[in-house]
Each structure stands twice: as structure tokens, then as C-alpha cells.
């Protein structure tokens, strides 16, 4: 397990009782913390029309976080490409690469990252959909290669590292066919992660981007000194997701004390975690839970941790790092 690289996936939660300005200071603090732990990359997700998630503009946050750190790679997990002009995204990520050479990742997804109203507001061409994604990917790559008369400026910068994201076998197959690294979203997919990762590895075709398959798994992990403490910390995200399911509204992440006012039955919690898989427990418990996945061939584990207390959140990443670095 010690060979597995660790990274962070941040949804930049807006915390109950904090302003957006206050909550958006936390990603920089966490990025600096995990950089010192030796984490490889720090990715920001794209979501829209969700009051509890502050990462509606990942490209802005990428520049902010990269400017506040020194060595860690920073990128999108991901940019939902059907929401954007491929030409403009090529310009945005070329600009980021020019500012922070060799440190920018461009993770790409085909889901909307929002409900239908936000999707329609984002896309001037409503006919664009996930079905167009392979063509949009090729269009984006052509801009990066300067294969079209219209130049994505600034020119004369290296291409950012392009990743394919997915929560099904579609993303894995496209990544394998195109010879790209692949990140499987295990944290919100009920599909079998190990089988999809194995499929990606078996079908991978070497390319100009990558000679060997590079699978990464995104997981929601909450780790504390004891199982009981970890379960208590997890109450904030459990209740937040439960309210989202029941009302359709995503609100700021509650404190543990606030979450305790909305107790979940064991059945409710089990159903919730089936839809949003989560590893919760002490370092030894987390190690045991992750072991079958880490033997599936993944090269990296990118971790999201929806915990209200920011010191506990940092400690969670530290404990996972320590647990997986042991033999």
C-alpha cells in the first residue's frame, strides 16, 4: 500500500455559520497542509446551484490554490466539459499552465454537475449533452496541439496533464481508448469500482499522453483516532446528503451538534452510504476497508473529506497517509 500516491479532491464546502469568504479560505490551508505531507495533487470539483458547495468556478480556485502552494499539482476534478466552450477552456488552462508550469491538471467530466435549470443556464447551446463528449474532447486536444487556425492563447506553453473522470464504464473505456489517465468516482457511484478499473487497465492503448494505464480512485474518507470519533465527524455529511435527497436543496455543511438534531436511522444511513459510498473509521479500520480496492491496480487515491471541523479534516488526511504508508 505504501506505493499508492495520495491526493485531495475538494468540493470546497461552505460551512454553517461561515460566510463564503471565510469558507473559501480553507482550501488554501488544506492544500498547504497536504503539500507538506507529500500529497501529489489537489483537485477542485465543479458543481452549480448548490449553496453548500463553493467550487462553482474551479478554474478560479485552481489559480488561487496554485499561487499559495509551491510543489503540489493543482487541477480540476473536474471541468464538466459540456458546460463550457472548448476553445475558452483551452485558453484558461494554457494560462494556468503558463503561470504555474508543470503543476496543472485538467480533469474532464461529461456530467452537468448541476440540476437541469443550471445546466440550461450554463449552456448557450442546449443541444450539447454528454453524448457529444468524445467530440468535445478531441476538439479541446486540437486546440492544445495548435491544429486549428484559431489559436488558444497563450501559445508556446505545455499542455496541462489531461485526465478522464467517470462514475461508470463509459469514462474508463474512453480513457483507455484515448490513452489517458482515468479517475473513477467511487465516492458517488454504486457501480463496482474494481471491475471498472480492471476494464480500463485491460483495454488501455498507449498514446502520446501515457504509455501505461494510470488509474486513480476518488473516495470519501473520514478518519479519526477511533471508529466512534470518525462516525461522529461523518454525521455532518450524512445529514447534509440526507437533506439533499429529501428536499433537493444543498445547504451549508452543518456542525456535528447541528447534525445531531436530525438523527438518521441505521436503515437511512445504510441507504445513504450505498448511494454515496464512504469509508469511515480509525486508521486500522480505513486500511482494512481500502485494502481490496488498493489491490485492484490503482496508482493513486484521491480523497474527499466532508468534515466541518477543519483541524479534524486535516488530521483525517494525516491519519490516512500514515495508515497507508505502513508496509
XYZ file of C-alpha atoms in Angstrom:
327
model
C 0.000 0.000 0.000
C 2.928 2.312 0.571
C 3.339 2.755 -3.220
C -0.105 4.357 -3.596
C 0.072 8.110 -4.195
C -2.391 10.241 -2.242
C -4.200 13.351 -3.447
C -7.114 15.589 -2.415
C -10.471 16.187 -4.093
C -12.083 19.295 -2.597
C -15.715 20.292 -3.070
C -14.888 23.436 -1.073
C -17.837 23.089 1.316
C -19.478 26.237 2.621
C -19.765 25.723 6.369
C -22.789 26.520 8.507
C -22.254 29.791 10.348
C -19.498 30.970 7.999
C -19.562 33.386 5.097
C -18.449 32.230 1.666
C -15.275 34.295 2.091
C -14.459 32.516 5.351
C -15.147 29.032 3.979
C -13.134 29.625 0.801
C -10.032 30.267 2.889
C -9.973 26.633 3.982
C -8.830 25.103 0.643
C -5.564 27.061 0.738
C -4.885 25.995 4.322
C -5.633 22.358 3.481
C -3.566 22.447 0.278
C -0.544 23.749 2.170
C -1.056 21.133 4.868
C -1.227 18.133 2.495
C 1.621 19.536 0.388
C 3.804 19.231 3.476
C 2.583 15.647 3.904
C 3.773 14.813 0.379
C 0.389 14.573 -1.352
C 0.680 14.595 -5.146
C -2.218 16.735 -6.341
C -5.104 18.933 -5.171
C -8.216 18.941 -7.325
C -11.338 21.115 -7.168
C -14.726 19.836 -8.337
C -17.266 21.702 -10.469
C -20.792 22.000 -9.069
C -23.522 24.570 -9.637
C -26.637 25.843 -7.864
C -25.596 24.205 -4.568
C -25.396 26.599 -1.633
C -23.244 24.214 0.377
C -20.542 23.766 -2.280
C -18.216 26.645 -3.122
C -16.500 25.205 -6.197
C -18.723 26.565 -8.954
C -15.660 28.079 -10.684
C -12.832 25.567 -10.293
C -10.562 27.425 -12.712
C -10.567 30.447 -10.384
C -9.820 28.326 -7.330
C -7.077 26.414 -9.153
C -5.158 29.636 -9.749
C -5.746 30.764 -6.179
C -4.533 27.473 -4.661
C -1.597 27.065 -7.039
C -0.438 30.591 -6.190
C -0.475 29.773 -2.475
C 1.470 26.492 -2.783
C 4.839 25.506 -4.212
C 5.082 21.921 -5.433
C 1.723 20.153 -5.312
C -0.090 19.717 -8.632
C -3.400 21.613 -8.772
C -6.300 20.955 -11.084
C -9.926 20.222 -11.817
C -11.778 17.177 -10.655
C -13.280 18.070 -12.921
C -14.248 20.560 -15.530
C -17.637 19.421 -16.858
C -16.771 19.952 -20.490
C -20.313 20.120 -21.980
C -20.878 23.226 -19.814
C -18.077 25.165 -21.485
C -16.589 26.323 -24.746
C -13.672 24.012 -25.521
C -11.797 26.962 -27.009
C -12.181 29.036 -23.856
C -11.193 26.116 -21.614
C -8.057 25.629 -23.720
C -7.207 29.301 -23.145
C -7.969 29.098 -19.419
C -5.785 26.053 -18.815
C -2.994 27.313 -21.043
C -2.992 30.464 -18.940
C -2.834 28.423 -15.736
C -0.035 26.284 -17.181
C 1.898 29.414 -18.167
C 1.540 30.779 -14.631
C 2.363 27.501 -12.859
C 4.424 25.413 -15.321
C 4.303 21.671 -14.825
C 1.760 21.829 -11.992
C -1.651 21.998 -13.695
C -4.063 19.079 -14.207
C -7.189 19.231 -16.327
C -9.611 16.546 -15.176
C -12.603 16.335 -17.505
C -16.101 15.024 -16.921
C -19.242 14.783 -19.020
C -21.885 15.117 -16.278
C -23.550 18.519 -15.792
C -22.536 18.965 -12.141
C -25.930 20.567 -11.548
C -29.672 20.279 -11.994
C -31.485 20.923 -15.249
C -32.106 24.646 -14.618
C -28.427 25.391 -14.021
C -27.473 23.214 -16.983
C -29.701 25.238 -19.295
C -28.359 28.495 -17.856
C -24.750 27.361 -18.389
C -25.092 26.055 -21.933
C -25.925 28.566 -24.631
C -26.214 25.606 -26.992
C -28.802 23.449 -25.222
C -28.316 20.647 -27.760
C -24.894 19.913 -26.255
C -25.020 16.885 -23.993
C -22.927 14.062 -22.597
C -23.344 12.340 -25.973
C -21.114 15.000 -27.541
C -18.323 14.492 -25.042
C -15.887 12.408 -27.181
C -16.039 15.008 -29.962
C -15.554 17.856 -27.479
C -12.526 16.075 -26.033
C -10.940 15.821 -29.482
C -11.783 19.455 -30.163
C -10.063 20.509 -26.940
C -6.955 18.470 -27.749
C -6.755 20.034 -31.208
C -6.630 23.496 -29.619
C -3.859 22.371 -27.274
C -1.926 20.971 -30.254
C -2.464 24.135 -32.332
C -4.010 22.029 -35.095
C -6.635 24.631 -35.969
C -6.155 28.161 -37.388
C -7.758 29.711 -34.299
C -5.061 29.889 -31.613
C -5.743 29.245 -27.944
C -3.658 31.952 -26.273
C -1.151 31.987 -24.673
C 0.715 29.746 -27.090
C 4.129 28.164 -26.547
C 3.194 26.567 -23.236
C 3.000 22.876 -22.458
C -0.313 21.056 -22.408
C -1.738 20.546 -18.916
C -1.992 16.947 -17.783
C -5.365 15.761 -19.104
C -7.382 13.230 -17.077
C -10.630 11.455 -17.850
C -13.131 11.325 -14.985
C -16.021 8.917 -14.747
C -18.540 7.211 -12.493
C -19.309 4.425 -14.996
C -17.512 2.315 -17.563
C -18.020 4.999 -20.245
C -15.246 7.220 -18.875
C -12.978 4.228 -18.325
C -13.412 2.961 -21.873
C -12.874 6.397 -23.393
C -9.772 6.950 -21.240
C -8.419 3.535 -22.269
C -9.145 4.147 -25.972
C -7.582 7.614 -25.886
C -4.593 6.590 -23.763
C -5.403 8.964 -20.897
C -5.156 8.569 -17.123
C -8.514 7.697 -15.546
C -10.076 8.738 -12.231
C -13.080 6.673 -11.125
C -15.584 8.493 -8.892
C -16.142 5.751 -6.336
C -17.395 8.335 -3.832
C -20.724 8.748 -5.614
C -21.029 5.649 -7.769
C -22.747 2.436 -6.802
C -21.036 0.600 -9.666
C -18.187 -1.850 -8.952
C -15.008 0.230 -8.848
C -12.614 -2.701 -9.069
C -14.239 -4.122 -12.193
C -14.277 -0.769 -13.998
C -10.646 -0.079 -13.071
C -9.680 -3.580 -14.275
C -11.503 -2.950 -17.554
C -9.627 0.332 -18.026
C -6.273 -1.370 -17.410
C -7.023 -4.259 -19.780
C -8.310 -2.049 -22.613
C -5.698 0.709 -22.303
C -3.922 1.752 -25.511
C -0.574 3.610 -25.204
C -0.637 7.158 -26.552
C 1.326 10.377 -26.758
C -0.082 11.175 -23.308
C 0.652 7.961 -21.477
C 2.494 4.725 -22.165
C 0.931 2.668 -19.377
C -2.505 2.833 -17.715
C -2.746 5.138 -14.712
C -5.963 4.522 -12.745
C -6.917 6.659 -9.765
C -9.895 6.168 -7.438
C -11.774 9.060 -5.825
C -13.134 8.132 -2.393
C -14.834 9.852 0.528
C -12.770 9.015 3.621
C -13.261 10.258 7.168
C -10.581 9.035 9.552
C -10.087 9.764 13.259
C -8.290 8.194 16.185
C -11.245 5.870 16.884
C -14.154 4.467 14.917
C -16.574 6.270 17.212
C -14.950 9.661 16.694
C -14.891 9.166 12.920
C -18.574 8.235 12.861
C -19.396 11.378 14.826
C -17.446 13.551 12.388
C -19.261 11.838 9.490
C -22.652 12.923 10.832
C -22.275 16.350 9.188
C -22.019 14.974 5.658
C -24.543 12.184 6.313
C -27.205 14.691 7.358
C -26.253 17.107 4.579
C -26.656 14.412 1.913
C -29.871 13.139 3.522
C -31.409 16.610 3.370
C -30.327 16.944 -0.245
C -32.105 13.690 -1.067
C -35.292 14.668 0.767
C -35.553 18.322 -0.286
C -33.398 18.635 -3.403
C -31.536 21.519 -1.772
C -27.873 21.513 -0.851
C -27.302 23.686 2.202
C -24.119 24.676 4.086
C -22.406 21.774 5.856
C -23.802 21.537 9.408
C -21.753 21.255 12.568
C -21.814 17.903 14.363
C -24.048 19.476 17.020
C -26.495 20.651 14.345
C -26.385 17.254 12.644
C -27.307 15.526 15.898
C -30.605 17.399 15.819
C -31.515 15.377 12.719
C -30.762 11.788 13.719
C -30.707 9.173 10.955
C -31.948 5.637 11.438
C -29.495 2.803 10.705
C -31.522 1.986 7.584
C -31.430 5.607 6.390
C -27.670 5.763 6.920
C -27.111 2.459 5.113
C -29.182 3.603 2.115
C -27.368 6.937 2.086
C -23.938 5.350 2.085
C -24.968 2.966 -0.666
C -25.632 5.995 -2.873
C -22.640 7.985 -1.593
C -20.060 5.339 -0.563
C -17.891 6.424 2.325
C -15.008 4.911 4.316
C -15.304 5.893 7.980
C -13.195 4.773 10.929
C -9.864 4.637 12.692
C -6.631 4.245 10.698
C -6.725 0.445 11.058
C -10.386 0.344 10.009
C -9.745 2.545 6.987
C -6.798 0.404 5.981
C -8.936 -2.769 6.105
C -11.788 -1.132 4.169
C -9.487 0.143 1.438
C -7.310 -2.943 1.035
C -9.455 -4.720 -1.618
C -9.552 -1.555 -3.726
C -5.854 -0.826 -3.384
C -5.080 -4.308 -4.720
C -7.090 -3.635 -7.878
C -4.219 -1.880 -9.644
C -4.895 1.765 -8.798
C -1.876 4.044 -8.753
C -3.441 6.888 -6.772
C -6.175 7.529 -4.264
C -7.764 10.969 -4.382
C -9.661 11.687 -1.182
C -12.553 13.960 -0.390
C -13.322 14.578 3.287
C -16.528 16.431 4.139
C -15.862 17.299 7.780
C -16.953 20.532 9.472
C -14.032 20.928 11.901
C -11.051 21.923 9.761
C -8.446 20.671 12.234
C -10.197 17.301 12.292
C -10.303 17.395 8.498
C -6.567 17.953 8.271
C -5.985 15.239 10.852
C -8.083 12.827 8.781
C -5.772 13.242 5.787
C -2.740 12.876 8.034
C -4.040 9.654 9.594
C -4.899 8.135 6.205
C -1.407 8.975 4.966
C 0.146 7.304 7.992
C -2.112 4.251 7.740
C -1.366 3.620 4.065
C 2.366 4.240 4.354
C 2.760 1.274 6.695
C 4.152 -1.752 4.865
